[in-house]
């Protein structure tokens, strides 16, 4: 098959869940003998060059990029109140990207056009105009749900009203857009449940994102008094959750175990991280290699209070033999079998207690983590999952 993948950012370097989920699947498509073209936006926030990608990837996949200025313009926000397309989506509409897509479709015949998320939906019209390929949404999140949850926690009344309005528009847009897809491949169980209410069941296939079992980093010595956080710090749900943890949970952990050290890593941290001056907190900023950063740490925390989709960082942590403590929203969307291996807590005191218990019972925690690692690397292997997607595509093309 010849597959065209549309993305709202060039998915490299592989330092965040979205980039990893996109590139790993694309690479395994190519390794399975398919022709793969990827048309990505480069934006002020994600301005990576194709040349930065590994030569191996450039040999597998034809990469094309188009500059799209997605900068937020305050003056456009009041106007968007009266428009159908949500402002979150409108920022990614680009005549240049549309023209490049048209050019690619005129020169190459595709079997599948895979949209990596809702933000590519505005390009379906031109895709159908110049191609007979099947249009597939690969859903990473229910975008409206992310903002609905974030709005619920917002205390600024004006900001809350705006977020509620945008969340409602996003959900409406997401539901209406389902009429334009030939198939949907959700990567989380929660997204699968959402789309089943609005789309023919025989054209939805839940296939999670996974891990590369062949590239697992072999750990050396573990510091059993460490916990860590890894995530993009410019994504609002991540920032919100981490601040909640630092303010309400970590002090409770330190009260009962003063020796615990908390390691934090993530890109675009912002000025607020400069206040993280505590002898038990180590801030690493953006890191080059996630596996090396994780290797000597003991427990991964994922304190999400808003958000949607499957959290690939949890699978990555489990595959590397780390125990995970998260919130119900952090666990949402994960395969049921995976949820059995992680600790889930909603309230601050419970979250702290889950961490303290895991730190205290080292042998039991390690046994559970190692069992989880074997399950994830065997059953959620990217090659197996890519084969499942390709098999599904053959049924619709």
CSV table of C-alpha atoms in Angstrom, one decimal:
chain,number,residue,atom,x,y,z
A,1,UNK,CA,0.0,0.0,0.0
A,2,UNK,CA,1.0,3.6,-0.4
A,3,UNK,CA,0.1,5.6,2.7
A,4,UNK,CA,0.1,9.4,3.1
A,5,UNK,CA,0.3,10.6,6.7
A,6,UNK,CA,-0.7,14.2,7.6
A,7,UNK,CA,0.6,15.6,10.8
A,8,UNK,CA,0.3,19.0,12.6
A,9,UNK,CA,4.0,18.9,13.5
A,10,UNK,CA,7.1,17.1,12.2
A,11,UNK,CA,7.3,14.2,14.7
A,12,UNK,CA,11.0,14.5,15.5
A,13,UNK,CA,12.9,14.3,17.8
A,14,UNK,CA,11.2,11.5,19.5
A,15,UNK,CA,10.8,13.2,22.9
A,16,UNK,CA,7.0,13.3,23.4
A,17,UNK,CA,4.2,10.8,23.2
A,18,UNK,CA,2.6,12.2,20.0
A,19,UNK,CA,5.9,12.2,18.0
A,20,UNK,CA,6.8,8.7,19.2
A,21,UNK,CA,3.3,7.4,18.4
A,22,UNK,CA,3.4,8.9,14.8
A,23,UNK,CA,6.9,8.0,13.8
A,24,UNK,CA,7.0,4.5,15.3
A,25,UNK,CA,3.9,3.5,13.3
A,26,UNK,CA,5.2,5.2,10.1
A,27,UNK,CA,8.5,3.4,10.4
A,28,UNK,CA,6.9,0.0,10.9
A,29,UNK,CA,4.6,0.6,7.9
A,30,UNK,CA,7.7,1.1,5.8
A,31,UNK,CA,9.5,-1.8,7.3
A,32,UNK,CA,6.5,-4.0,6.3
A,33,UNK,CA,7.1,-3.1,2.7
A,34,UNK,CA,4.7,-0.2,2.3
A,35,UNK,CA,5.5,3.2,0.6
A,36,UNK,CA,5.1,6.0,3.2
A,37,UNK,CA,4.9,9.7,2.6
A,38,UNK,CA,4.5,12.2,5.5
A,39,UNK,CA,3.4,15.8,5.1
A,40,UNK,CA,4.0,17.7,8.3
A,41,UNK,CA,3.6,21.3,9.4
A,42,UNK,CA,6.5,23.1,10.9
A,43,UNK,CA,5.3,25.8,13.4
A,44,UNK,CA,6.7,28.4,15.8
A,45,UNK,CA,6.3,25.8,18.6
A,46,UNK,CA,7.6,22.8,16.6
A,47,UNK,CA,10.1,24.1,14.1
A,48,UNK,CA,12.2,21.0,13.4
A,49,UNK,CA,13.9,20.3,10.1
A,50,UNK,CA,13.6,17.1,8.2
A,51,UNK,CA,17.4,17.0,8.2
A,52,UNK,CA,17.3,16.5,12.0
A,53,UNK,CA,15.7,13.1,11.5
A,54,UNK,CA,17.9,10.0,11.5
A,55,UNK,CA,19.2,9.1,8.0
A,56,UNK,CA,17.6,5.6,8.5
A,57,UNK,CA,14.2,7.2,8.8
A,58,UNK,CA,14.8,9.5,5.8
A,59,UNK,CA,15.6,6.3,3.9
A,60,UNK,CA,12.3,4.7,4.8
A,61,UNK,CA,9.9,7.6,4.6
A,62,UNK,CA,9.4,10.5,2.2
A,63,UNK,CA,9.2,13.6,4.3
A,64,UNK,CA,7.6,16.9,3.2
A,65,UNK,CA,7.1,19.9,5.4
A,66,UNK,CA,5.3,23.2,5.2
A,67,UNK,CA,5.7,26.3,7.4
A,68,UNK,CA,2.4,27.2,9.2
A,69,UNK,CA,2.2,30.1,11.5
A,70,UNK,CA,0.0,28.8,14.3
A,71,UNK,CA,0.7,31.7,16.7
A,72,UNK,CA,-2.2,32.7,18.9
A,73,UNK,CA,-3.6,36.1,17.9
A,74,UNK,CA,-5.7,37.6,20.7
A,75,UNK,CA,-7.6,39.8,18.2
A,76,UNK,CA,-9.0,36.8,16.4
A,77,UNK,CA,-10.4,35.1,19.6
A,78,UNK,CA,-13.6,37.4,20.0
A,79,UNK,CA,-14.3,37.0,16.3
A,80,UNK,CA,-14.1,33.2,16.6
A,81,UNK,CA,-17.0,33.2,19.0
A,82,UNK,CA,-19.3,33.6,16.0
A,83,UNK,CA,-17.5,31.1,13.8
A,84,UNK,CA,-18.3,27.3,13.4
A,85,UNK,CA,-14.7,26.2,13.3
A,86,UNK,CA,-13.1,26.3,16.8
A,87,UNK,CA,-10.1,28.6,17.2
A,88,UNK,CA,-7.9,25.6,18.2
A,89,UNK,CA,-8.5,24.1,14.7
A,90,UNK,CA,-8.5,27.4,12.7
A,91,UNK,CA,-4.9,28.1,13.8
A,92,UNK,CA,-3.8,25.0,11.7
A,93,UNK,CA,-5.6,26.0,8.5
A,94,UNK,CA,-3.0,27.0,5.9
A,95,UNK,CA,-3.3,27.8,2.2
A,96,UNK,CA,0.3,26.7,1.8
A,97,UNK,CA,-0.3,23.4,3.4
A,98,UNK,CA,-3.4,22.9,1.3
A,99,UNK,CA,-1.5,23.7,-1.8
A,100,UNK,CA,1.4,21.3,-0.9
A,101,UNK,CA,-1.2,18.5,-0.2
A,102,UNK,CA,-2.8,19.1,-3.6
A,103,UNK,CA,0.6,18.9,-5.3
A,104,UNK,CA,1.4,15.6,-3.6
A,105,UNK,CA,-2.0,14.1,-4.4
A,106,UNK,CA,-1.7,15.1,-8.1
A,107,UNK,CA,1.7,13.4,-8.5
A,108,UNK,CA,1.1,10.2,-6.4
A,109,UNK,CA,-1.7,7.8,-6.0
A,110,UNK,CA,-2.4,6.8,-2.5
A,111,UNK,CA,-4.5,3.9,-0.9
A,112,UNK,CA,-4.7,5.5,2.5
A,113,UNK,CA,-4.6,9.1,3.8
A,114,UNK,CA,-4.1,8.9,7.6
A,115,UNK,CA,-4.8,12.0,9.6
A,116,UNK,CA,-2.9,12.2,12.9
A,117,UNK,CA,-5.6,13.9,14.9
A,118,UNK,CA,-8.5,16.2,14.6
A,119,UNK,CA,-6.4,19.2,13.5
A,120,UNK,CA,-6.0,17.8,10.0
A,121,UNK,CA,-9.8,17.5,9.4
A,122,UNK,CA,-9.9,20.8,7.5
A,123,UNK,CA,-7.9,19.2,4.7
A,124,UNK,CA,-10.3,16.3,4.1
A,125,UNK,CA,-12.2,18.2,1.4
A,126,UNK,CA,-9.1,18.8,-0.8
A,127,UNK,CA,-7.9,15.2,-0.1
A,128,UNK,CA,-11.2,13.8,-1.5
A,129,UNK,CA,-11.1,16.2,-4.4
A,130,UNK,CA,-7.7,15.0,-5.6
A,131,UNK,CA,-7.5,11.4,-4.4
A,132,UNK,CA,-9.6,8.3,-4.2
A,133,UNK,CA,-7.7,7.1,-1.1
A,134,UNK,CA,-9.6,6.2,2.0
A,135,UNK,CA,-9.5,8.8,4.7
A,136,UNK,CA,-8.6,7.5,8.2
A,137,UNK,CA,-8.5,9.5,11.4
A,138,UNK,CA,-6.0,8.1,13.9
A,139,UNK,CA,-7.3,9.7,17.1
A,140,UNK,CA,-4.8,10.5,19.8
A,141,UNK,CA,-7.3,12.4,22.0
A,142,UNK,CA,-10.8,13.7,22.2
A,143,UNK,CA,-9.8,17.3,21.9
A,144,UNK,CA,-13.1,18.8,23.2
A,145,UNK,CA,-12.9,16.6,26.3
A,146,UNK,CA,-9.4,17.9,27.1
A,147,UNK,CA,-10.6,21.5,27.1
A,148,UNK,CA,-13.9,20.6,28.8
A,149,UNK,CA,-11.9,19.2,31.8
A,150,UNK,CA,-9.5,22.0,31.8
A,151,UNK,CA,-12.3,24.6,31.8
A,152,UNK,CA,-13.9,22.8,34.7
A,153,UNK,CA,-10.8,23.5,36.9
A,154,UNK,CA,-10.2,27.1,35.7
A,155,UNK,CA,-10.9,29.7,38.4
A,156,UNK,CA,-10.6,32.9,36.2
A,157,UNK,CA,-14.3,33.4,35.2
A,158,UNK,CA,-13.6,35.1,31.8
A,159,UNK,CA,-11.0,32.4,30.9
A,160,UNK,CA,-13.4,29.7,32.1
A,161,UNK,CA,-16.2,31.0,29.8
A,162,UNK,CA,-13.9,31.1,26.8
A,163,UNK,CA,-12.6,27.6,27.5
A,164,UNK,CA,-16.1,26.2,28.0
A,165,UNK,CA,-17.2,27.7,24.7
A,166,UNK,CA,-14.2,26.4,22.8
A,167,UNK,CA,-14.6,22.9,24.4
A,168,UNK,CA,-18.3,22.8,23.3
A,169,UNK,CA,-17.3,23.9,19.7
A,170,UNK,CA,-14.5,21.3,19.6
A,171,UNK,CA,-16.8,18.5,20.7
A,172,UNK,CA,-19.4,19.5,18.1
A,173,UNK,CA,-16.7,19.7,15.4
A,174,UNK,CA,-15.3,16.3,16.4
A,175,UNK,CA,-18.7,14.7,16.1
A,176,UNK,CA,-19.6,16.3,12.8
A,177,UNK,CA,-16.3,15.5,11.3
A,178,UNK,CA,-16.9,11.8,11.8
A,179,UNK,CA,-19.1,11.9,8.7
A,180,UNK,CA,-16.0,12.7,6.6
A,181,UNK,CA,-13.9,9.7,7.6
A,182,UNK,CA,-13.9,6.3,5.9
A,183,UNK,CA,-12.5,4.7,9.1
A,184,UNK,CA,-11.2,5.7,12.6
A,185,UNK,CA,-8.3,4.1,14.5
A,186,UNK,CA,-8.4,5.3,18.1
A,187,UNK,CA,-5.3,4.7,20.2
A,188,UNK,CA,-7.1,4.7,23.5
A,189,UNK,CA,-10.1,2.7,24.9
A,190,UNK,CA,-11.7,6.0,25.9
A,191,UNK,CA,-11.6,7.4,22.4
A,192,UNK,CA,-12.9,4.1,21.1
A,193,UNK,CA,-15.9,4.4,23.3
A,194,UNK,CA,-16.6,8.0,22.3
A,195,UNK,CA,-16.4,7.3,18.6
A,196,UNK,CA,-18.6,4.2,18.8
A,197,UNK,CA,-21.5,6.4,19.7
A,198,UNK,CA,-21.1,8.4,16.5
A,199,UNK,CA,-19.6,6.1,13.8
A,200,UNK,CA,-20.3,2.7,12.3
A,201,UNK,CA,-18.7,0.1,14.5
A,202,UNK,CA,-17.3,-2.0,11.6
A,203,UNK,CA,-15.2,0.9,10.5
A,204,UNK,CA,-13.6,1.6,13.9
A,205,UNK,CA,-10.6,-0.3,15.0
A,206,UNK,CA,-9.0,0.3,18.4
A,207,UNK,CA,-5.3,-0.2,18.1
A,208,UNK,CA,-3.1,1.3,20.9
A,209,UNK,CA,0.2,2.9,20.4
A,210,UNK,CA,3.1,0.7,21.7
A,211,UNK,CA,6.8,0.4,22.4
A,212,UNK,CA,9.8,-0.8,20.4
A,213,UNK,CA,10.7,-4.0,22.3
A,214,UNK,CA,14.0,-4.3,20.4
A,215,UNK,CA,15.3,-1.0,21.7
A,216,UNK,CA,14.7,-1.3,25.4
A,217,UNK,CA,17.5,0.3,27.5
A,218,UNK,CA,19.1,-2.1,29.9
A,219,UNK,CA,19.2,-0.4,33.3
A,220,UNK,CA,22.2,-0.3,35.6
A,221,UNK,CA,22.0,0.7,39.2
A,222,UNK,CA,18.6,2.0,40.5
A,223,UNK,CA,18.2,4.6,43.2
A,224,UNK,CA,15.3,3.2,45.1
A,225,UNK,CA,14.5,6.6,46.7
A,226,UNK,CA,13.8,8.4,43.4
A,227,UNK,CA,10.6,9.3,41.6
A,228,UNK,CA,10.5,11.1,38.3
A,229,UNK,CA,8.3,13.1,35.9
A,230,UNK,CA,8.8,13.3,32.2
A,231,UNK,CA,6.6,15.3,29.9
A,232,UNK,CA,6.2,18.4,27.7
A,233,UNK,CA,5.9,21.3,30.2
A,234,UNK,CA,4.3,23.6,27.6
A,235,UNK,CA,1.2,21.4,27.4
A,236,UNK,CA,-1.4,22.8,29.8
A,237,UNK,CA,-2.6,19.5,31.3
A,238,UNK,CA,1.0,18.5,32.0
A,239,UNK,CA,1.8,21.8,33.6
A,240,UNK,CA,-1.4,21.8,35.7
A,241,UNK,CA,-0.9,18.3,36.9
A,242,UNK,CA,2.8,18.8,37.9
A,243,UNK,CA,2.0,22.0,39.8
A,244,UNK,CA,-0.8,20.2,41.6
A,245,UNK,CA,1.7,17.4,42.6
A,246,UNK,CA,4.4,19.8,43.7
A,247,UNK,CA,1.9,21.8,45.8
A,248,UNK,CA,-0.3,19.1,47.3
A,249,UNK,CA,1.4,15.7,47.1
A,250,UNK,CA,5.1,15.9,47.2
A,251,UNK,CA,5.2,17.7,50.6
A,252,UNK,CA,3.2,14.8,52.1
A,253,UNK,CA,5.7,12.3,50.6
A,254,UNK,CA,8.7,14.3,52.0
A,255,UNK,CA,7.0,14.4,55.4
A,256,UNK,CA,7.2,10.6,55.8
A,257,UNK,CA,10.3,10.0,53.6
A,258,UNK,CA,12.6,13.0,53.6
A,259,UNK,CA,15.2,11.2,51.6
A,260,UNK,CA,13.1,11.0,48.4
A,261,UNK,CA,14.5,12.9,45.4
A,262,UNK,CA,12.1,14.0,42.6
A,263,UNK,CA,13.6,14.3,39.1
A,264,UNK,CA,11.7,16.4,36.6
A,265,UNK,CA,12.4,16.6,32.8
A,266,UNK,CA,10.6,18.2,29.9
A,267,UNK,CA,10.8,20.7,27.1
A,268,UNK,CA,9.7,24.4,27.1
A,269,UNK,CA,9.4,24.6,30.9
A,270,UNK,CA,8.5,28.3,31.2
A,271,UNK,CA,9.5,30.7,33.9
A,272,UNK,CA,7.5,29.0,36.7
A,273,UNK,CA,10.1,26.2,36.9
A,274,UNK,CA,12.7,28.6,38.1
A,275,UNK,CA,10.9,28.5,41.5
A,276,UNK,CA,11.7,24.7,41.8
A,277,UNK,CA,14.5,25.3,44.2
A,278,UNK,CA,14.4,22.5,46.7
A,279,UNK,CA,17.1,20.2,47.8
A,280,UNK,CA,14.9,17.2,47.0
A,281,UNK,CA,14.0,18.4,43.5
A,282,UNK,CA,16.3,18.0,40.5
A,283,UNK,CA,15.2,19.8,37.4
A,284,UNK,CA,16.8,18.5,34.2
A,285,UNK,CA,15.0,20.6,31.5
A,286,UNK,CA,14.8,19.1,28.1
A,287,UNK,CA,16.7,15.8,27.7
A,288,UNK,CA,18.2,14.0,24.8
A,289,UNK,CA,17.5,10.4,25.6
A,290,UNK,CA,14.4,9.5,27.7
A,291,UNK,CA,15.5,5.9,28.3
A,292,UNK,CA,18.8,7.0,29.7
A,293,UNK,CA,17.1,9.6,32.0
A,294,UNK,CA,14.6,6.9,33.2
A,295,UNK,CA,17.1,4.1,33.7
A,296,UNK,CA,18.3,4.7,37.3
A,297,UNK,CA,14.9,6.1,38.6
A,298,UNK,CA,12.5,3.9,40.5
A,299,UNK,CA,8.9,5.3,40.2
A,300,UNK,CA,7.2,7.3,37.4
A,301,UNK,CA,4.5,9.7,38.4
A,302,UNK,CA,1.8,10.9,35.9
A,303,UNK,CA,-0.4,13.3,37.8
A,304,UNK,CA,-2.9,14.3,35.1
A,305,UNK,CA,-6.0,16.2,36.2
A,306,UNK,CA,-7.2,17.0,32.6
A,307,UNK,CA,-6.4,15.6,29.2
A,308,UNK,CA,-7.6,12.7,27.1
A,309,UNK,CA,-6.2,9.8,25.1
A,310,UNK,CA,-3.6,7.1,25.9
A,311,UNK,CA,-0.5,8.2,27.8
A,312,UNK,CA,2.4,6.7,25.9
A,313,UNK,CA,4.8,7.8,28.7
A,314,UNK,CA,3.1,5.2,30.9
A,315,UNK,CA,3.8,2.4,28.5
A,316,UNK,CA,7.4,3.6,28.0
A,317,UNK,CA,7.9,3.6,31.7
A,318,UNK,CA,6.4,0.1,32.2
A,319,UNK,CA,8.4,-1.3,29.3
A,320,UNK,CA,11.6,-0.1,31.1
A,321,UNK,CA,10.6,-1.8,34.3
A,322,UNK,CA,9.4,1.3,36.2
A,323,UNK,CA,6.4,1.3,38.6
A,324,UNK,CA,3.8,4.0,37.7
A,325,UNK,CA,1.6,6.1,40.0
A,326,UNK,CA,-1.1,8.1,38.2
A,327,UNK,CA,-4.5,9.6,38.5
A,328,UNK,CA,-7.7,8.1,37.1
A,329,UNK,CA,-7.4,10.4,34.1
A,330,UNK,CA,-3.8,9.3,33.6
A,331,UNK,CA,-4.9,5.7,33.5
A,332,UNK,CA,-7.9,6.5,31.2
A,333,UNK,CA,-7.6,5.0,27.8
A,334,UNK,CA,-5.0,2.4,28.7
A,335,UNK,CA,-5.7,-1.2,27.9
A,336,UNK,CA,-7.4,-2.9,30.9
A,337,UNK,CA,-4.5,-5.4,31.2
A,338,UNK,CA,-2.1,-2.5,31.7
A,339,UNK,CA,-4.1,-0.8,34.3
A,340,UNK,CA,-3.7,-3.8,36.5
A,341,UNK,CA,0.0,-3.1,36.8
A,342,UNK,CA,-0.1,0.5,37.8
A,343,UNK,CA,-1.1,2.4,41.0
A,344,UNK,CA,-4.1,4.8,40.6
A,345,UNK,CA,-5.1,7.5,43.1
A,346,UNK,CA,-7.3,10.6,42.8
A,347,UNK,CA,-6.9,12.4,46.1
A,348,UNK,CA,-3.7,14.0,47.2
A,349,UNK,CA,-3.2,11.9,50.3
A,350,UNK,CA,-3.9,8.6,48.4
A,351,UNK,CA,-1.5,9.6,45.7
A,352,UNK,CA,1.2,10.3,48.3
A,353,UNK,CA,0.5,7.0,50.0
A,354,UNK,CA,0.8,5.0,46.8
A,355,UNK,CA,4.2,6.4,46.2
A,356,UNK,CA,5.3,5.8,49.8
A,357,UNK,CA,4.0,2.2,49.7
A,358,UNK,CA,5.9,1.5,46.5
A,359,UNK,CA,9.1,3.0,47.9
A,360,UNK,CA,8.8,1.0,51.1
A,361,UNK,CA,8.1,-2.3,49.5
A,362,UNK,CA,10.9,-2.4,47.0
A,363,UNK,CA,10.9,-6.2,46.3
A,364,UNK,CA,7.1,-6.3,45.6
A,365,UNK,CA,7.2,-3.1,43.6
A,366,UNK,CA,10.1,-4.4,41.4
A,367,UNK,CA,8.3,-7.8,40.8
A,368,UNK,CA,5.2,-6.0,39.7
A,369,UNK,CA,7.1,-3.6,37.5
A,370,UNK,CA,9.1,-6.5,35.8
A,371,UNK,CA,5.9,-8.4,35.1
A,372,UNK,CA,4.4,-5.3,33.5
A,373,UNK,CA,7.5,-4.8,31.4
A,374,UNK,CA,7.2,-8.4,30.0
A,375,UNK,CA,3.6,-7.8,29.2
A,376,UNK,CA,4.0,-4.5,27.5
A,377,UNK,CA,7.0,-5.4,25.4
A,378,UNK,CA,5.3,-8.7,24.2
A,379,UNK,CA,1.7,-7.6,23.7
A,380,UNK,CA,2.2,-3.9,22.8
A,381,UNK,CA,5.1,-4.2,20.4
A,382,UNK,CA,5.0,-1.6,17.7
A,383,UNK,CA,5.6,-4.1,14.9
A,384,UNK,CA,2.6,-6.2,16.0
A,385,UNK,CA,0.4,-3.1,16.3
A,386,UNK,CA,1.4,-1.7,12.9
A,387,UNK,CA,0.6,-5.1,11.3
A,388,UNK,CA,-2.8,-4.9,12.9
A,389,UNK,CA,-3.4,-1.4,11.5
A,390,UNK,CA,-2.3,-2.5,8.0
A,391,UNK,CA,-4.6,-5.6,8.2
A,392,UNK,CA,-7.5,-3.3,9.0
A,393,UNK,CA,-6.6,-0.9,6.2
A,394,UNK,CA,-6.8,-3.8,3.7
A,395,UNK,CA,-10.4,-4.4,4.8
A,396,UNK,CA,-11.5,-0.8,3.9
A,397,UNK,CA,-9.4,-0.1,0.8
